[in-house]
Coordinates of C-alpha atoms in Angstrom, one line a residue:
X465 CA 0.0 0.0 0.0
X466 CA 2.8 2.4 0.8
X467 CA 4.4 1.7 -2.6
X468 CA 1.1 2.4 -4.3
X469 CA 0.6 5.7 -2.5
X470 CA 4.2 6.8 -3.3
X471 CA 3.7 5.9 -7.0
X472 CA 0.3 7.8 -7.0
X473 CA 1.9 10.9 -5.6
X474 CA 4.9 10.9 -8.0
X475 CA 3.0 10.8 -11.3
X476 CA 1.1 13.8 -12.8
X477 CA -2.4 14.3 -11.4
X478 CA -5.5 13.4 -13.4
X479 CA -6.9 16.5 -15.0
X480 CA -10.5 15.4 -14.8
X481 CA -10.9 16.5 -11.1
X482 CA -9.5 20.0 -11.6
X483 CA -12.8 21.6 -12.8
X484 CA -14.6 20.3 -9.7
X485 CA -11.8 21.6 -7.6
X486 CA -12.0 25.1 -9.2
X487 CA -15.8 25.2 -8.7
X488 CA -15.6 24.2 -5.0
X489 CA -12.8 26.7 -4.4
X490 CA -14.7 29.5 -6.1
X491 CA -17.9 28.9 -4.2
X492 CA -16.3 27.5 -1.1
X493 CA -19.4 25.2 -1.0
X494 CA -19.8 21.7 -2.3
X495 CA -23.5 22.0 -2.9
X496 CA -23.2 25.2 -5.0
X497 CA -20.4 23.6 -7.0
X498 CA -22.4 20.5 -7.6
X499 CA -25.4 22.5 -8.8
X500 CA -23.2 24.5 -11.2
X501 CA -21.7 21.3 -12.6
X502 CA -25.0 19.4 -12.7
X503 CA -23.6 16.6 -10.5
X504 CA -24.6 15.3 -7.1
X505 CA -22.9 16.7 -4.1
X506 CA -21.4 13.3 -3.2
X507 CA -20.0 13.0 -6.8
X508 CA -18.2 16.3 -6.4
X509 CA -17.0 15.3 -2.9
X510 CA -15.5 12.1 -4.3
X511 CA -13.7 14.0 -7.0
X512 CA -12.1 16.3 -4.5
X513 CA -11.2 13.4 -2.2
X514 CA -9.5 11.6 -5.1
X515 CA -7.6 14.8 -6.1
X516 CA -6.4 15.2 -2.5
X517 CA -5.2 11.6 -2.5
X518 CA -3.2 12.2 -5.7
X519 CA -1.7 15.5 -4.5
X520 CA -0.9 14.0 -1.1
X521 CA -2.2 16.8 1.1
X522 CA -5.7 18.2 2.1
X523 CA -6.8 21.0 -0.3
X524 CA -9.8 22.1 1.8
X525 CA -10.7 22.4 5.5
X526 CA -14.2 21.0 6.0
X527 CA -16.5 22.9 8.3
X528 CA -20.1 22.3 9.2
X529 CA -21.6 24.6 6.6
X530 CA -18.7 25.7 4.4
X531 CA -15.2 24.8 3.3
X532 CA -12.0 26.7 3.4
X533 CA -8.9 26.4 1.2
X534 CA -5.7 25.2 2.8
X535 CA -2.4 26.9 1.8
X536 CA -1.8 24.0 -0.6
X537 CA -5.3 24.4 -2.1
X538 CA -4.7 28.2 -2.6
X539 CA -1.5 27.4 -4.4
X540 CA -3.2 24.8 -6.7
X541 CA -6.1 27.2 -7.3
X542 CA -3.8 29.9 -8.7
X543 CA -2.4 27.5 -11.3
X544 CA -5.8 26.0 -12.2
X545 CA -7.4 29.5 -12.6
X546 CA -4.6 30.2 -15.2
X547 CA -4.7 26.9 -16.9
X548 CA -8.4 26.1 -17.4
X549 CA -9.3 29.3 -19.3
X550 CA -6.4 28.7 -21.7
X551 CA -7.7 25.1 -22.3
X552 CA -11.2 26.4 -22.8
X553 CA -10.0 29.0 -25.3
X554 CA -8.0 26.4 -27.2
X555 CA -11.0 24.0 -27.4
X556 CA -13.3 26.8 -28.5
X557 CA -10.9 27.8 -31.3
X558 CA -10.6 24.2 -32.4
X559 CA -14.3 23.8 -32.5
X560 CA -14.8 27.1 -34.4
X561 CA -12.1 26.2 -37.0
X562 CA -13.2 22.6 -37.6
X563 CA -13.9 22.2 -41.3
X564 CA -12.9 25.8 -42.1
X565 CA -10.0 26.9 -44.3
X566 CA -7.4 28.8 -42.3
X567 CA -3.9 30.3 -42.6
X568 CA -1.6 30.8 -39.6
X569 CA 1.4 33.0 -39.8
X570 CA 4.1 34.3 -37.6
X571 CA 5.9 37.6 -37.8
X572 CA 7.4 40.3 -35.6
X573 CA 5.1 42.9 -33.9
X574 CA 6.2 46.0 -35.8
X575 CA 5.8 44.4 -39.2
X576 CA 2.4 43.1 -38.3
X577 CA 1.2 46.5 -37.1
X578 CA 2.7 48.7 -39.7
X579 CA 2.7 46.6 -42.9
X580 CA 0.5 43.4 -42.7
X581 CA -2.6 44.4 -40.7
X582 CA -3.4 47.6 -42.6
X583 CA -3.5 45.6 -45.9
X584 CA -5.3 42.5 -44.5
X585 CA -8.8 43.7 -45.0
X586 CA -8.5 43.5 -48.7
X587 CA -7.5 39.8 -48.6
X588 CA -10.4 39.1 -46.2
X589 CA -12.8 40.9 -48.4
X590 CA -11.8 38.8 -51.4
X591 CA -11.5 35.5 -49.5
X592 CA -14.2 35.5 -46.8
X593 CA -14.0 31.7 -46.5
X594 CA -10.4 31.8 -45.2
X595 CA -9.7 32.5 -41.5
X596 CA -6.4 34.2 -40.7
X597 CA -4.5 33.7 -37.4
X598 CA -1.5 36.0 -36.7
X599 CA 1.1 35.3 -34.1
X600 CA 3.0 38.6 -33.7
X601 CA 6.1 37.9 -31.6
X602 CA 9.7 39.1 -31.8
X603 CA 10.9 35.6 -31.1
X604 CA 11.3 33.5 -34.2
X605 CA 9.4 30.2 -34.0
X606 CA 10.7 26.9 -35.3
X607 CA 8.6 26.1 -38.4
X608 CA 9.5 22.4 -38.1
X609 CA 7.6 22.0 -34.9
X610 CA 5.2 25.0 -34.7
X611 CA 1.6 24.9 -36.0
X612 CA 2.4 27.8 -38.4
X613 CA 1.9 27.9 -42.2
X614 CA 3.9 31.0 -43.1
X615 CA 6.6 33.1 -41.5
X616 CA 7.3 36.7 -42.4
X617 CA 10.8 37.5 -41.2
X618 CA 13.4 40.3 -41.2
X619 CA 17.2 39.9 -41.7
X620 CA 20.1 39.5 -44.1
X621 CA 20.1 36.8 -46.8
X622 CA 22.7 34.8 -45.0
X623 CA 20.4 34.4 -41.9
X624 CA 17.5 33.0 -44.0
X625 CA 16.9 29.4 -45.0
X626 CA 17.5 28.5 -48.7
X627 CA 13.8 28.4 -49.5
X628 CA 13.1 32.0 -48.2
X629 CA 11.6 34.4 -50.8
X630 CA 12.7 38.0 -50.6
X631 CA 9.7 40.4 -50.4
X632 CA 11.6 43.7 -50.4
X633 CA 14.6 45.5 -48.9
X634 CA 14.7 48.7 -47.0
X635 CA 16.5 52.0 -46.5
X636 CA 16.4 54.4 -43.6
X637 CA 15.1 57.9 -44.1
X638 CA 14.3 60.9 -41.7
X639 CA 10.6 61.5 -41.6
X640 CA 8.3 63.8 -39.6
X641 CA 4.7 64.9 -39.5
X642 CA 3.8 67.8 -42.0
X643 CA 2.7 70.1 -39.2
X644 CA 5.9 69.7 -37.3
X645 CA 7.9 70.7 -40.4
X646 CA 5.6 73.6 -41.2
X647 CA 5.9 75.0 -37.6
X648 CA 9.7 74.8 -37.6
X649 CA 12.6 76.4 -39.5
X650 CA 13.3 74.6 -42.8
X651 CA 15.5 71.5 -42.9
X652 CA 17.9 71.9 -45.8
X653 CA 21.0 69.9 -44.8
X654 CA 21.8 67.0 -42.4
X655 CA 23.0 69.2 -39.6
X656 CA 19.6 70.9 -39.4
X657 CA 18.2 67.6 -38.0
X658 CA 19.9 68.3 -34.7
X659 CA 17.5 71.1 -34.0
X660 CA 14.7 68.5 -33.4
X661 CA 13.9 65.8 -30.9
X662 CA 15.1 62.6 -32.5
X663 CA 13.2 59.4 -32.0
X664 CA 15.1 56.1 -31.7
X665 CA 14.9 52.5 -30.4
X666 CA 16.0 52.4 -26.8
X667 CA 18.1 49.2 -27.3
X668 CA 19.4 49.9 -30.8
X669 CA 23.0 50.5 -29.7
X670 CA 23.1 47.3 -27.7
X671 CA 21.6 44.9 -30.3
X672 CA 22.0 43.7 -33.9
X673 CA 19.9 46.8 -35.0
X674 CA 22.8 49.2 -34.6
X675 CA 22.6 50.2 -38.3
X676 CA 19.2 51.7 -37.6
X677 CA 20.6 54.4 -35.4
X678 CA 20.8 58.1 -35.8
X679 CA 24.4 57.9 -34.8
X680 CA 25.2 55.9 -37.9
X681 CA 23.2 58.3 -40.0
X682 CA 25.1 61.3 -38.6
X683 CA 28.5 59.5 -39.1
X684 CA 27.6 58.8 -42.7
X685 CA 27.1 62.5 -43.2
X686 CA 30.3 63.6 -41.4
X687 CA 28.5 64.7 -38.3
X688 CA 30.1 62.5 -35.7
X689 CA 29.7 65.1 -32.9
X690 CA 26.1 66.1 -33.6
X691 CA 23.7 66.1 -30.7
X692 CA 20.0 66.6 -31.0
X693 CA 17.8 68.9 -29.0
X694 CA 16.6 65.8 -27.1
X695 CA 16.2 62.1 -27.5
X696 CA 12.9 60.1 -27.3
X697 CA 13.3 56.3 -27.0
X698 CA 10.8 53.5 -27.6
X699 CA 10.9 49.7 -27.8
X700 CA 9.2 49.1 -31.1
X701 CA 9.3 50.6 -34.6
X702 CA 5.5 51.2 -34.7
X703 CA 5.8 53.2 -31.4
X704 CA 8.5 55.3 -32.9
X705 CA 6.5 56.1 -36.0
X706 CA 3.4 56.8 -34.0
X707 CA 5.3 59.4 -32.0
X708 CA 6.5 61.0 -35.3
X709 CA 2.9 61.0 -36.7
X710 CA 1.8 63.0 -33.6
X711 CA 4.6 65.6 -34.1
X712 CA 6.8 64.6 -31.2
X713 CA 10.0 64.5 -33.3
X714 CA 11.9 63.2 -36.3
X715 CA 12.3 59.4 -36.7
X716 CA 14.8 57.5 -38.9
X717 CA 12.2 55.2 -40.3
X718 CA 12.3 52.1 -42.4
X719 CA 10.9 53.2 -45.8
X720 CA 9.2 49.9 -46.5
X721 CA 7.2 50.0 -43.3
X722 CA 6.0 53.6 -43.8
X723 CA 5.4 53.5 -47.5
X724 CA 1.7 54.1 -47.1
X725 CA 2.1 57.0 -44.6
X726 CA 4.5 58.7 -47.1
X727 CA 2.1 58.1 -50.0
X728 CA -0.9 59.6 -48.3
X729 CA 1.1 62.5 -46.8
X730 CA 0.8 61.6 -43.1
X731 CA 4.6 61.6 -42.9
X732 CA 7.1 63.6 -45.0
X733 CA 10.7 62.8 -45.9
X734 CA 12.6 65.8 -44.6
X735 CA 15.8 65.0 -46.5
X736 CA 14.9 62.5 -49.3
X737 CA 18.3 62.9 -50.9
X738 CA 19.9 61.6 -47.7
X739 CA 18.5 58.1 -47.4
X740 CA 20.7 55.4 -45.8
X741 CA 20.9 51.9 -47.1
X742 CA 20.2 48.9 -44.8
X743 CA 21.6 45.4 -45.1
X744 CA 18.3 43.9 -44.1
X745 CA 15.4 42.6 -46.1
X746 CA 11.9 41.1 -45.5
X747 CA 11.4 37.5 -46.3
X748 CA 8.5 35.0 -46.9
X749 CA 9.0 31.4 -45.7
X750 CA 6.5 28.5 -46.0
X751 CA 6.1 26.0 -43.3
X752 CA 7.1 22.4 -44.3
X753 CA 3.6 21.1 -44.2
X754 CA 1.8 24.1 -45.8
X755 CA 2.6 24.3 -49.5
X756 CA -0.1 22.0 -50.9
X757 CA -3.1 23.7 -49.3
X758 CA -4.9 26.0 -51.7
X759 CA -5.7 28.6 -49.1
X760 CA -1.9 28.9 -48.3
X761 CA -1.2 29.3 -51.9
X762 CA -3.8 32.1 -52.2
X763 CA -2.4 34.0 -49.2
X764 CA 1.2 33.5 -50.5
X765 CA 0.3 35.0 -53.9
X766 CA -1.5 37.9 -52.2
X767 CA 1.6 38.6 -50.0
X768 CA 3.8 38.6 -53.1
X769 CA 1.5 41.1 -54.9
X770 CA 1.5 43.4 -51.8
X771 CA 5.2 43.2 -51.7
X772 CA 5.4 44.3 -55.3
X773 CA 3.3 47.3 -54.5
X774 CA 5.7 48.2 -51.6
X775 CA 8.7 47.9 -53.9
X776 CA 7.2 50.3 -56.4
X777 CA 6.3 52.7 -53.6
X778 CA 9.8 52.8 -52.2
X779 CA 11.4 52.9 -55.6
X780 CA 13.0 49.4 -55.4
X781 CA 13.7 47.6 -58.7
X782 CA 12.1 44.2 -59.2
X783 CA 14.0 41.5 -57.3
X784 CA 14.8 38.3 -59.2
X785 CA 14.5 36.3 -56.0
X786 CA 10.9 37.3 -55.6
X787 CA 9.3 34.4 -57.4
X788 CA 6.6 32.0 -56.5
X789 CA 8.2 28.8 -55.2
X790 CA 5.1 27.3 -53.7
X791 CA 4.3 25.0 -56.7

């Protein structure tokens, strides 16, 4: 018997009793929990007793008319309250997507906010039967194991897998809101930029994104000692551009991500003749199990068409690597 109890308490607990535990812990009453779950009170009591045997310690203090969580019960409740909603959400999504066409993609947050999402309504309008799921994270997922159909990534050619398709490159250009420019002395040469608040990524000088910095732009124009009126730092590119849109300063922006804002006049290149080249490009990568599904092909083709529009907007010549390799 002792061996059986030791084995029972060393293995993972059965998940079936956790919902009964959560209900009793929330109501602190077996009868109320039983009514909520459409079970008898004795059935709920047996589930809690079995759970306590598996855990190895009491989870509740039983009183005459109510129950009270023990410290162990409170600790378990915290984990269960976090886990059960996630399980319920996953099941709901699975049920909703059953039998439906869907495309899942991963990309980094700024690209999703500034380039993908503003264009996505057009694809959804033309393809109402296809559901889109976007995982916007700055951590690259492993396509070999992740449940992802397409990845949109950012980096140099040597950092991409052989099958990656180049969407477009980028350069860096100083931009600001029209009203900030109109309310300030004219900007005619690079040194005039120092009169303004300059917007920049807070960690750019400590990461692989050092080429995106104002310091590099100033050095390129022989202004190594230049210092702006003040600095304004943010974590993400879309935050930096949003600050520029509201007139808070000048940002050294990625032309490919602000192409639409430039085209509609929300942002203005203050020194268009002083763009700075970037070694980075944007890439399209298909997951290993995605290429044969027609909805993936449709979304892939749409992304390539959108990329072509972006290349035209930023003045980039057609790229021979941008071809359809999904067939």
